[in-house]
mmCIF file of C-alpha atoms and ligand atoms in Angstrom:
data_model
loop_
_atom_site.group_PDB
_atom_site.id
_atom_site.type_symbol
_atom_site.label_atom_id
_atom_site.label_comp_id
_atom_site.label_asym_id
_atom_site.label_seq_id
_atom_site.Cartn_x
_atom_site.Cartn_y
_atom_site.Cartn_z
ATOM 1 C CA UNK A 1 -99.404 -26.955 55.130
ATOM 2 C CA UNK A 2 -102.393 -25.399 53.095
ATOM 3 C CA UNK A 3 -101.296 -26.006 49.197
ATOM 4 C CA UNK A 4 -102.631 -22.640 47.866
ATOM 5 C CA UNK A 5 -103.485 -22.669 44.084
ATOM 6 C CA UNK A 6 -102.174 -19.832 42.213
ATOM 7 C CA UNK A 7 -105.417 -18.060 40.170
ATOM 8 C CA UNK A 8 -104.447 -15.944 37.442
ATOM 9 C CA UNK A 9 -104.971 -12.354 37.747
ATOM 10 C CA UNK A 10 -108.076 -11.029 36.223
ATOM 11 C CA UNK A 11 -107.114 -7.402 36.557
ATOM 12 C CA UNK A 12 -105.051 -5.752 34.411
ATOM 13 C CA UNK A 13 -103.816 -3.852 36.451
ATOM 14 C CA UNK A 14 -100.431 -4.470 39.182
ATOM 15 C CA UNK A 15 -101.754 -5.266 42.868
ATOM 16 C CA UNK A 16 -102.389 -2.364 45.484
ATOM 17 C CA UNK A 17 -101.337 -1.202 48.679
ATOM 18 C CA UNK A 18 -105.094 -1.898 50.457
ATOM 19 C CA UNK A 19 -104.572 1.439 52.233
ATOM 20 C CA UNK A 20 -104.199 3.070 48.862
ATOM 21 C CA UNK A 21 -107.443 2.065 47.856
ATOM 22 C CA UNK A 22 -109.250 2.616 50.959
ATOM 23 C CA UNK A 23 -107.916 6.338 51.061
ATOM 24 C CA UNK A 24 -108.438 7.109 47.327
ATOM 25 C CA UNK A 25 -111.324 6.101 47.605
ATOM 26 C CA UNK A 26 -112.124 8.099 51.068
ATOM 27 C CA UNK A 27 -110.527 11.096 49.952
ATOM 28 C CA UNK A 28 -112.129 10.995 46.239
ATOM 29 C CA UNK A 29 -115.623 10.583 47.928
ATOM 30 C CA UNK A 30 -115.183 13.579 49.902
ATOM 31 C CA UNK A 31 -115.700 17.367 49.689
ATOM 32 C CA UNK A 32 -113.109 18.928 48.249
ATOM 33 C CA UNK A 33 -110.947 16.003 47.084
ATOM 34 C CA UNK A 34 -107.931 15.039 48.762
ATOM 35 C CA UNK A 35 -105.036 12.776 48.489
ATOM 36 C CA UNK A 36 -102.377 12.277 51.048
ATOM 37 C CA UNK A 37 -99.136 13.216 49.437
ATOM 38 C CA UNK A 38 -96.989 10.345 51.195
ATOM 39 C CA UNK A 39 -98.907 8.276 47.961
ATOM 40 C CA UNK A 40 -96.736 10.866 45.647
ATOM 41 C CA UNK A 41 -94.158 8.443 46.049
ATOM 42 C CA UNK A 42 -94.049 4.974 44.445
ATOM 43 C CA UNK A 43 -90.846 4.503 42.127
ATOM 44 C CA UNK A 44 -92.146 6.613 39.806
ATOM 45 C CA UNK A 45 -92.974 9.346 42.178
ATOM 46 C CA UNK A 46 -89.781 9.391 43.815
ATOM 47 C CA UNK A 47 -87.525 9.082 40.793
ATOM 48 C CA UNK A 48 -89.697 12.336 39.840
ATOM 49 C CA UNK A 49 -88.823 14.152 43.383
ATOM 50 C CA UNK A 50 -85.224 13.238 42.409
ATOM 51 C CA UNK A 51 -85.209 15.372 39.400
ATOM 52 C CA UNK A 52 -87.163 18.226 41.544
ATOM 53 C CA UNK A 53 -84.362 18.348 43.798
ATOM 54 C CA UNK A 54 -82.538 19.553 40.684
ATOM 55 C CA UNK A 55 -84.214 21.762 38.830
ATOM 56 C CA UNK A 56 -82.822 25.487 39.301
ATOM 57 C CA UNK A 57 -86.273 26.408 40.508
ATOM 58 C CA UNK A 58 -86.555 24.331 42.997
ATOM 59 C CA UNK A 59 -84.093 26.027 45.896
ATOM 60 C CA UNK A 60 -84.452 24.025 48.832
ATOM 61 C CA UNK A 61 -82.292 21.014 48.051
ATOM 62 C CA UNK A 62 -79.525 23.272 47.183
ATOM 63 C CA UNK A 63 -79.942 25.669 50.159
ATOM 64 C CA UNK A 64 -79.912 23.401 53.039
ATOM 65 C CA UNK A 65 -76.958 21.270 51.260
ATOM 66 C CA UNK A 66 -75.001 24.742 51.326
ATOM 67 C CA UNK A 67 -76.250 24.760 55.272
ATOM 68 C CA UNK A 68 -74.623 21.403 55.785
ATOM 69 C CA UNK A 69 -71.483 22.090 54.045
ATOM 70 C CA UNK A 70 -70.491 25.453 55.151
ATOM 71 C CA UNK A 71 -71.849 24.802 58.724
ATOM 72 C CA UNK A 72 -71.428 20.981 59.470
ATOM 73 C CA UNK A 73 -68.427 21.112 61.898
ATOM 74 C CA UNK A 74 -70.771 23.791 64.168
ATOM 75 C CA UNK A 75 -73.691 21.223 63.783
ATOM 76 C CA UNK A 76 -71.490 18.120 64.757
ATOM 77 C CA UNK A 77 -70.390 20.188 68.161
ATOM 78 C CA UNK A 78 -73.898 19.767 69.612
ATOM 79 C CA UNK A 79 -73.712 16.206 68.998
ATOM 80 C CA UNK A 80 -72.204 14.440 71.939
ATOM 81 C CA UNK A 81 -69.624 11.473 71.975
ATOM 82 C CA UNK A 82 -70.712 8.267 71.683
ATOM 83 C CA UNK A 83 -74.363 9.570 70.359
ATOM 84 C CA UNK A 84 -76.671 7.494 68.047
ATOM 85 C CA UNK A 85 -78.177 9.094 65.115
ATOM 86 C CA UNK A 86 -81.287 9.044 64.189
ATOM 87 C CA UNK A 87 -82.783 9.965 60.788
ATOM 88 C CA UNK A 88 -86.072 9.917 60.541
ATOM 89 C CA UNK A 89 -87.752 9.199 57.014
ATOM 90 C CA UNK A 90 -83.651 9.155 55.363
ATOM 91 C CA UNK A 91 -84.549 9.345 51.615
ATOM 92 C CA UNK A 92 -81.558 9.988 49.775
ATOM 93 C CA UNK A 93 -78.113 9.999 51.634
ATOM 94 C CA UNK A 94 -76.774 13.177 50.360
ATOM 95 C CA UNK A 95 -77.277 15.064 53.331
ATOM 96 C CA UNK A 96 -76.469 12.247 55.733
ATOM 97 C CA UNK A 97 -72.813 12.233 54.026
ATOM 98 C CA UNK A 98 -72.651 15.277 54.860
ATOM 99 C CA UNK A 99 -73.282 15.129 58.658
ATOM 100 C CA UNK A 100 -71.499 11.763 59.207
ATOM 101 C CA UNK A 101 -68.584 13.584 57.220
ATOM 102 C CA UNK A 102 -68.426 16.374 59.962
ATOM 103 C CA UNK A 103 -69.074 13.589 62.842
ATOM 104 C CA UNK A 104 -66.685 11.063 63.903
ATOM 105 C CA UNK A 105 -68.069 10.981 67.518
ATOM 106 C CA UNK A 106 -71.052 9.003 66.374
ATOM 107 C CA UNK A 107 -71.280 5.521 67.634
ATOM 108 C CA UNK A 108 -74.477 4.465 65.508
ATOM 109 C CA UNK A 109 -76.509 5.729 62.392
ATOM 110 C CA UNK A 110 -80.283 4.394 62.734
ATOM 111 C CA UNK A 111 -82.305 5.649 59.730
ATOM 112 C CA UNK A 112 -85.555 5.081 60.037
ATOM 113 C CA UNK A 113 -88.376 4.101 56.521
ATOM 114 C CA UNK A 114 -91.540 2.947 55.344
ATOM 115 C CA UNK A 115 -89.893 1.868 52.699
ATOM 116 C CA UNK A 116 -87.418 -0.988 53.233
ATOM 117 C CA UNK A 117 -85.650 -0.953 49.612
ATOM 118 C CA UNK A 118 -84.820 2.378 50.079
ATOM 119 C CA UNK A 119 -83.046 1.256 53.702
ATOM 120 C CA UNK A 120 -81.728 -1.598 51.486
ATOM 121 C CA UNK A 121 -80.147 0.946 49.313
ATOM 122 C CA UNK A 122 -78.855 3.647 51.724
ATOM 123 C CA UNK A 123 -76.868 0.563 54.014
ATOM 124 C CA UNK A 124 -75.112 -0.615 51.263
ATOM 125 C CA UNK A 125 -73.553 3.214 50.376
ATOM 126 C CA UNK A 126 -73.080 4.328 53.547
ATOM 127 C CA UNK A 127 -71.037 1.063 54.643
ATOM 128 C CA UNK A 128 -68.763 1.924 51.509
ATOM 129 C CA UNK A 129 -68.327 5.466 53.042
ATOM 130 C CA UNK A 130 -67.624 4.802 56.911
ATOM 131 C CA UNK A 131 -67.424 0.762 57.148
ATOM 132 C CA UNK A 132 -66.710 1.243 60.917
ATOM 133 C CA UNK A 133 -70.333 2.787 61.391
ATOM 134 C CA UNK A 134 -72.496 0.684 62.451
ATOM 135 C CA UNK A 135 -75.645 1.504 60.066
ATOM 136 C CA UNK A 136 -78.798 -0.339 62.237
ATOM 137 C CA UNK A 137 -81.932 0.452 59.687
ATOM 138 C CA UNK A 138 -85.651 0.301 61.275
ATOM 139 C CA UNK A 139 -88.383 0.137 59.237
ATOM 140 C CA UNK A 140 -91.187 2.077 60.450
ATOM 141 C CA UNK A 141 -93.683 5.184 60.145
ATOM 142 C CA UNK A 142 -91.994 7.904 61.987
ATOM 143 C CA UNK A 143 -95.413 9.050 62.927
ATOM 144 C CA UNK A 144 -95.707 5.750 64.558
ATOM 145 C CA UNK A 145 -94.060 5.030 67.945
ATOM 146 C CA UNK A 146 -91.067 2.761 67.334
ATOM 147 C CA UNK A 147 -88.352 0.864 69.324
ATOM 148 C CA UNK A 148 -84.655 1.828 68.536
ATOM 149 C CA UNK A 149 -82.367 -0.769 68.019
ATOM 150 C CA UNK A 150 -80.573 -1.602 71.159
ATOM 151 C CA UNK A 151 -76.950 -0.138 70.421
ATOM 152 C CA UNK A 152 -79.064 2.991 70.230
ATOM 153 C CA UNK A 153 -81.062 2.630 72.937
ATOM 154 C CA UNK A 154 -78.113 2.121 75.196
ATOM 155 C CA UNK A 155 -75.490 4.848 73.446
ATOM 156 C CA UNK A 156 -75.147 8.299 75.932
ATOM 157 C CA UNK A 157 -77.196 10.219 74.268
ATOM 158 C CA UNK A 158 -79.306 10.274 71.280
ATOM 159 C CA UNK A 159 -79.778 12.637 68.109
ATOM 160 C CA UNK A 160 -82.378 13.151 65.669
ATOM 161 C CA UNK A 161 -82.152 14.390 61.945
ATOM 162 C CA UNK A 162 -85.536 15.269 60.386
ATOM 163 C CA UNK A 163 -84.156 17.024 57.108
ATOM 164 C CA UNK A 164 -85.621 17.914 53.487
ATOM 165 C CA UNK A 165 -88.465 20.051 54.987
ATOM 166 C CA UNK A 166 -90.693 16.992 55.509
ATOM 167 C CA UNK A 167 -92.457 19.035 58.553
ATOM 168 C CA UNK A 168 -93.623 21.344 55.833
ATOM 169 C CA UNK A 169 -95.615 18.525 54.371
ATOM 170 C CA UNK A 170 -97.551 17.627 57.256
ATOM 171 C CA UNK A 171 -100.569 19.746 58.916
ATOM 172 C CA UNK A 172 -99.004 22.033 62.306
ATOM 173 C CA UNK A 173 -100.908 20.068 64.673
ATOM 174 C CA UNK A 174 -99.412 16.737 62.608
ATOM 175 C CA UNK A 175 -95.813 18.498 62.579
ATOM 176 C CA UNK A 176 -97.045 18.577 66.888
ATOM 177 C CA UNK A 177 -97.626 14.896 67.070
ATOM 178 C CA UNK A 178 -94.285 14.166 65.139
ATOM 179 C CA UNK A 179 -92.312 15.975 67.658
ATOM 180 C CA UNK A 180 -94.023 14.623 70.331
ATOM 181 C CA UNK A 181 -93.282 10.884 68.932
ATOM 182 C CA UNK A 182 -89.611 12.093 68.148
ATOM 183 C CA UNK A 183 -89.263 12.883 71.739
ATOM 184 C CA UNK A 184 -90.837 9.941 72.896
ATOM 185 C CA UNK A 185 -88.590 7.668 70.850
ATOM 186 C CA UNK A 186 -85.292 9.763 71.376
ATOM 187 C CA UNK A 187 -85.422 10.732 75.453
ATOM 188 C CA UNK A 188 -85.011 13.269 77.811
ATOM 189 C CA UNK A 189 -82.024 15.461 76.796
ATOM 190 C CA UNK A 190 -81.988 14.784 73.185
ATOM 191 C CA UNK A 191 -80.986 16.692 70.291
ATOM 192 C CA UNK A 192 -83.258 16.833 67.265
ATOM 193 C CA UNK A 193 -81.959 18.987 63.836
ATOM 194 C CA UNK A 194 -84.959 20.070 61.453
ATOM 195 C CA UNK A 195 -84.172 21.444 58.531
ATOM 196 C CA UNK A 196 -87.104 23.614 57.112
ATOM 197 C CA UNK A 197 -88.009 26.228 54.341
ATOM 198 C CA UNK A 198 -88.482 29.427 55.153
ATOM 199 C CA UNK A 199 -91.700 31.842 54.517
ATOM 200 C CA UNK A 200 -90.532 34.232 51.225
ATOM 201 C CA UNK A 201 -91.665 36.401 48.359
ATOM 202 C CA UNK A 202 -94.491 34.402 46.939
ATOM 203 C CA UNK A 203 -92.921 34.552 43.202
ATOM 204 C CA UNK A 204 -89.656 32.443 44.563
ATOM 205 C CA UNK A 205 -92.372 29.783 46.210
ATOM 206 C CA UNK A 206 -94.946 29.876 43.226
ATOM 207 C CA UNK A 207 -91.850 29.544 40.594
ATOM 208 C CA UNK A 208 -90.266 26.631 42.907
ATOM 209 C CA UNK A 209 -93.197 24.295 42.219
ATOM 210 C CA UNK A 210 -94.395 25.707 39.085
ATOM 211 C CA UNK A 211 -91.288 25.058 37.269
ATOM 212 C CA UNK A 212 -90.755 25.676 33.432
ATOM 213 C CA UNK A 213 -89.805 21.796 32.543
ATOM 214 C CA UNK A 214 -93.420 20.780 33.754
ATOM 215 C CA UNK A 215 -91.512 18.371 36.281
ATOM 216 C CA UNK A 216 -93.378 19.333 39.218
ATOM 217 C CA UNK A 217 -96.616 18.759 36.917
ATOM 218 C CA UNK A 218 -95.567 15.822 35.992
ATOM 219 C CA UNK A 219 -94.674 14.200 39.937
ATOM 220 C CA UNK A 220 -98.567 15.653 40.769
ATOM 221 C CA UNK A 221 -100.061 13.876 37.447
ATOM 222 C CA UNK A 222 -98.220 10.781 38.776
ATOM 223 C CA UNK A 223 -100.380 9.963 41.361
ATOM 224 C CA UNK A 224 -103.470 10.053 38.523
ATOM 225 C CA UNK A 225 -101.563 7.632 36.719
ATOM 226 C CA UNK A 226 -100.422 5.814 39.489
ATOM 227 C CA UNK A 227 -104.367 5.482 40.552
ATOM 228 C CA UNK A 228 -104.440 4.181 36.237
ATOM 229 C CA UNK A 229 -101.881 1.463 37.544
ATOM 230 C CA UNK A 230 -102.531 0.342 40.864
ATOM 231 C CA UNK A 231 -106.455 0.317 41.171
ATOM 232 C CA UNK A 232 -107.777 -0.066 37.719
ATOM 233 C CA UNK A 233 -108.531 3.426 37.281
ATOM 234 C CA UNK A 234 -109.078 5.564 34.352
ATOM 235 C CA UNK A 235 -107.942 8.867 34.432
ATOM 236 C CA UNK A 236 -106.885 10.919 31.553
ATOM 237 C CA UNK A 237 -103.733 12.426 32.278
ATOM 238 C CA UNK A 238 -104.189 15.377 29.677
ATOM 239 C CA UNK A 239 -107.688 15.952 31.123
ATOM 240 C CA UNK A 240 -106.181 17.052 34.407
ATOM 241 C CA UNK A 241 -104.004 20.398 35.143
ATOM 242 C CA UNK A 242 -101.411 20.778 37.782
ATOM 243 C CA UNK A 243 -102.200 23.644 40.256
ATOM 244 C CA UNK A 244 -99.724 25.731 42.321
ATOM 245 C CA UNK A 245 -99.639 28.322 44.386
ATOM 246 C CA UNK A 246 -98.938 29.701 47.628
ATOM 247 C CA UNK A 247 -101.977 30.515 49.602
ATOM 248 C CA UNK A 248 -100.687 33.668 52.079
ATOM 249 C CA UNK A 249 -102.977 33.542 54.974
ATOM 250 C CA UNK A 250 -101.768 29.809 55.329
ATOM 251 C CA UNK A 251 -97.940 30.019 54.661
ATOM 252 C CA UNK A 252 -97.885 26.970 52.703
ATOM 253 C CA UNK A 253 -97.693 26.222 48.774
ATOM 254 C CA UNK A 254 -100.993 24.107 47.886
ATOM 255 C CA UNK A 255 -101.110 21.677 44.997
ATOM 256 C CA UNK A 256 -104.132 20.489 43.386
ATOM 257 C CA UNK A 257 -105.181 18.419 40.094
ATOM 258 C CA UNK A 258 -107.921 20.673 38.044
ATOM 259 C CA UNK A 259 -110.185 18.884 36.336
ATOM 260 C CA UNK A 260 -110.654 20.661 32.794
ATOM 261 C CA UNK A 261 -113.804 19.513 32.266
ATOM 262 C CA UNK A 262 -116.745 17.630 33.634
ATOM 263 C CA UNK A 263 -116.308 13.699 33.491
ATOM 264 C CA UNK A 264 -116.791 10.822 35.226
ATOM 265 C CA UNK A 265 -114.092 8.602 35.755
ATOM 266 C CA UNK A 266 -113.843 4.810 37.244
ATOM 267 C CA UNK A 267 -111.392 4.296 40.280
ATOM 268 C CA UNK A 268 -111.479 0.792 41.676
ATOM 269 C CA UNK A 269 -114.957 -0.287 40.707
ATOM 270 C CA UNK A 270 -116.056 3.235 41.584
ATOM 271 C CA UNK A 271 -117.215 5.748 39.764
ATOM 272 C CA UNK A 272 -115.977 9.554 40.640
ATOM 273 C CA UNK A 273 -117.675 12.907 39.171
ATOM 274 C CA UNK A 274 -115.622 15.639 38.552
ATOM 275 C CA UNK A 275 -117.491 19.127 37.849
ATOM 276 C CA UNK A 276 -115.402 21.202 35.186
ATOM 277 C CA UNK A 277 -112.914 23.136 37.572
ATOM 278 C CA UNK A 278 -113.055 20.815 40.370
ATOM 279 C CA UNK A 279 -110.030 20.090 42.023
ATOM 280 C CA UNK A 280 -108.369 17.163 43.906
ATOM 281 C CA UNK A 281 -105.855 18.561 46.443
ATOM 282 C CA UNK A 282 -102.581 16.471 46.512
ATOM 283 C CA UNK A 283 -100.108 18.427 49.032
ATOM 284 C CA UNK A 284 -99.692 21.590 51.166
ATOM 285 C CA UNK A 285 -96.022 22.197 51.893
ATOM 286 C CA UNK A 286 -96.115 24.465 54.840
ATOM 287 C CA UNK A 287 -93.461 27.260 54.958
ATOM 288 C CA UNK A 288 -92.464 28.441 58.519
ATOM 289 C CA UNK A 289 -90.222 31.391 60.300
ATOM 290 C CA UNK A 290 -87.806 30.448 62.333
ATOM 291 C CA UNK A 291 -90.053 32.091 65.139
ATOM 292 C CA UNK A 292 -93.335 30.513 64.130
ATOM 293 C CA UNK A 293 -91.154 26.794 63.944
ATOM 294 C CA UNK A 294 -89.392 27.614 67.562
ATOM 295 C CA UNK A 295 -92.924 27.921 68.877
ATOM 296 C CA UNK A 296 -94.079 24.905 67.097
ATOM 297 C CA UNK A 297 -91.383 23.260 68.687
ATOM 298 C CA UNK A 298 -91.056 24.861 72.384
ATOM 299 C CA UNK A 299 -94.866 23.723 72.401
ATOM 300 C CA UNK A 300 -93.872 20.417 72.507
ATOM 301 C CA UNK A 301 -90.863 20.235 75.083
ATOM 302 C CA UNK A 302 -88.092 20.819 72.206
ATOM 303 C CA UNK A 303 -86.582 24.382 73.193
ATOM 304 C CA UNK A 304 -84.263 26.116 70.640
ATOM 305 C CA UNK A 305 -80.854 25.825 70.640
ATOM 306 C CA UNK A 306 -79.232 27.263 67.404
ATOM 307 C CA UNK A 307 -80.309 28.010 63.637
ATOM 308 C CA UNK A 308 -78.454 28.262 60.518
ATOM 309 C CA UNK A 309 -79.160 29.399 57.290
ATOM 310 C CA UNK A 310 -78.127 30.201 53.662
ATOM 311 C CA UNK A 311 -76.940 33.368 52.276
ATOM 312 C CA UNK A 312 -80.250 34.166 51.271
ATOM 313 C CA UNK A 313 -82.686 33.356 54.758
ATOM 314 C CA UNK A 314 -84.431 30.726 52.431
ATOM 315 C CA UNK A 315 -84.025 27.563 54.256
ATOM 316 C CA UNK A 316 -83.436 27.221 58.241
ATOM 317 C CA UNK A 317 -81.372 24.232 59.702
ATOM 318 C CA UNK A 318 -82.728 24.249 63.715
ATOM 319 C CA UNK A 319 -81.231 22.482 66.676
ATOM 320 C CA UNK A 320 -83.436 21.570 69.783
ATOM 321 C CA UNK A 321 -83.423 19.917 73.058
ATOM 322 C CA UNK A 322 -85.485 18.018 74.428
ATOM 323 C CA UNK A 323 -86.399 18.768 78.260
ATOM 324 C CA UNK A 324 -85.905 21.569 80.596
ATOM 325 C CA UNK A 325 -84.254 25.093 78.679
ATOM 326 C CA UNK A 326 -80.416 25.241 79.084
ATOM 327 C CA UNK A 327 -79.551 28.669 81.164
ATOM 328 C CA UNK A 328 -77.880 29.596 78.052
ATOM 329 C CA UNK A 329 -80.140 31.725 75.325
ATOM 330 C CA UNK A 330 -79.852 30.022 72.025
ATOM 331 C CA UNK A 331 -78.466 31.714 69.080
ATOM 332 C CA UNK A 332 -79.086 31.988 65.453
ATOM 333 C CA UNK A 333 -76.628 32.214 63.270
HETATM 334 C C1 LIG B 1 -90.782 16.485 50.060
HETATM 335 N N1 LIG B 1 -91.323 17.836 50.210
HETATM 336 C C2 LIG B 1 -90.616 18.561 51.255
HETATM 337 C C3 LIG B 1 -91.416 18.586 48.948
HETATM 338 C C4 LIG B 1 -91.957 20.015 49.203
HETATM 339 O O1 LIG B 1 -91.323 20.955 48.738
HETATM 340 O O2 LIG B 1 -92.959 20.154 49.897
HETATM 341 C C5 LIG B 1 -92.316 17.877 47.965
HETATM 342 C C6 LIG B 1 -92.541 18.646 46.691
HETATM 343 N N2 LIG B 1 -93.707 18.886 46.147
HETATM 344 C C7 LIG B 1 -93.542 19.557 45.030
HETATM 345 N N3 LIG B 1 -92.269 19.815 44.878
HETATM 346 C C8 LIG B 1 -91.606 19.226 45.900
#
């Protein structure tokens, strides 16, 4: 056994994930600057996100809840006995309540993380809620192949839940590699449901993540000061200006950080220039049609079977198939 002497810390600062650093530091040195916004979300971050879901700006929480609810006993018909369920990237398990609620054919719940405390977290409610479930977590990146658990593996037939319009965050031909992967880890014949936002009037979009309590500003400035915490850097939070908007010829909300002024600023033994006006872009949150998704989708084996929205065509709830089309045309409702 190697005796390993513990050195106090010289930095100041808490210890980083090293693929934090290396893409900071990547995406800082480029032109224009970019963050990935899956590094939005450290606690901070995603007790932030938490409090976006609530705001009355911010719709799409609410809508595709309402799409559960009101249409979770049609959803649960396309799911066949015996099926596993998959969730891939299960954050909160609001929505998952809601399905299980509406589906007592299910003969496993797999929800699949990054993050194993969340995972932690969402076994210990769920076995609360349905104690007979067996609740089989795998920690993984769903962009990543992955093996299911066995139980899942094994079960008739397998179902996918990709809610919360994560798609929307990642680039189309991204959103195309995650459906290939989902259909890679689920099998011929699968079901996958994908809930999504829908394009709208740019003033709903632009208000949704420019809302009134600053609490959308405040989740994008996180990621400066999570840079302040995690790598020794030192960024002035009031120096920086949140940026939102939804670019048209893209269908997708961008967010940026503005820098107010010029200034140079240190980011793990680095040093970054920022011209007055420059920008670091954090996320692009892609809005789709139900058309322009069904393409998305049909382009990569999964074929349309039904859609439901809310009252107002904001958010879209899709189920596909994996495999050859059914005879049968799907339906939207
Ligand atoms: C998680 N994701 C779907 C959110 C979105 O709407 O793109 C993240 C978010 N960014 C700002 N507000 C919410």
């Amino acid at each position: 056994m190697v005796a390993v002497a513990r050195a106090p810390r010289p930095e100041p600062h808490q210890a980083a994930d090293p693929n934090f650093t290396a893409d900071v530091l990547a995406g800082l040195g480029g032109t224009p600057k970019r963050i990935a916004a899956k590094y939005f979300y450290d606690a901070e971050g995603s007790h932030l996100f938490e409090q976006i879901t609530r705001l009355p700006e911010y719709y799409p929480t609410r809508c595709e809840m309402k799409i559960l609810r009101e249409h979770g006993k049609d959803i649960a018909k396309l799911i066949p006995e015996g099926a596993a369920l998959i969730e891939f990237g299960s954050g909160s398990t609001k929505k998952i309540r809601l399905l299980l609620k509406s589906s007592p054919q299910l003969a496993a719940y797999v929800p699949v993380d990054i993050c194993a405390d969340y995972l932690r977290e969402e076994v210990k409610e769920l076995k609360t809620d349905r104690p007979q479930l067996p609740v089989l977590p795998v920690i993984a990146d769903i962009c990543m192949p992955f093996d299911l658990p066995e139980t899942a593996r094994n079960a008739p037939a397998r179902c996918g839940f990709f809610p919360g319009s994560t798609i929307g965050n990642f680039e189309p031909h991204e959103a195309a590699d995650f459906l290939r992967n989902a259909a890679r880890i689920l099998g011929e014949g699968a079901i996958l449901l994908i809930g999504y936002d829908l394009i709208k009037s740019p003033d709903v979009l632009n208000l949704a993540y420019n809302d009134l309590q600053g609490v959308t500003a405040k989740f994008n400035k996180n990621l400066l000061a999570r840079m302040n915490r995690e790598l020794g850097a030192n960024f002035k939070l009031e120096c920086f200006e949140h940026h939102a908007f939804y670019n048209r010829e893209r269908n997708r909300i961008e967010m940026h950080l503005a820098s107010l002024k010029r200034q140079k600023v240190r980011v793990a033994g680095d040093t970054v220039d920022f011209r007055a006006g420059e920008t670091i872009h954090t996320e692009n949150s892609y809005k789709y049609s139900i058309e322009s998704l069904t393409a998305l989708a049909s382009g990569t084996g999964w074929n349309l079977i039904s859609t439901w929205t809310d009252p107002k065509k904001y958010f879209a709830v899709s189920a596909f198939k994996f495999g050859k089309p059914d005879k049968k045309t799907a339906r939207s409702g």
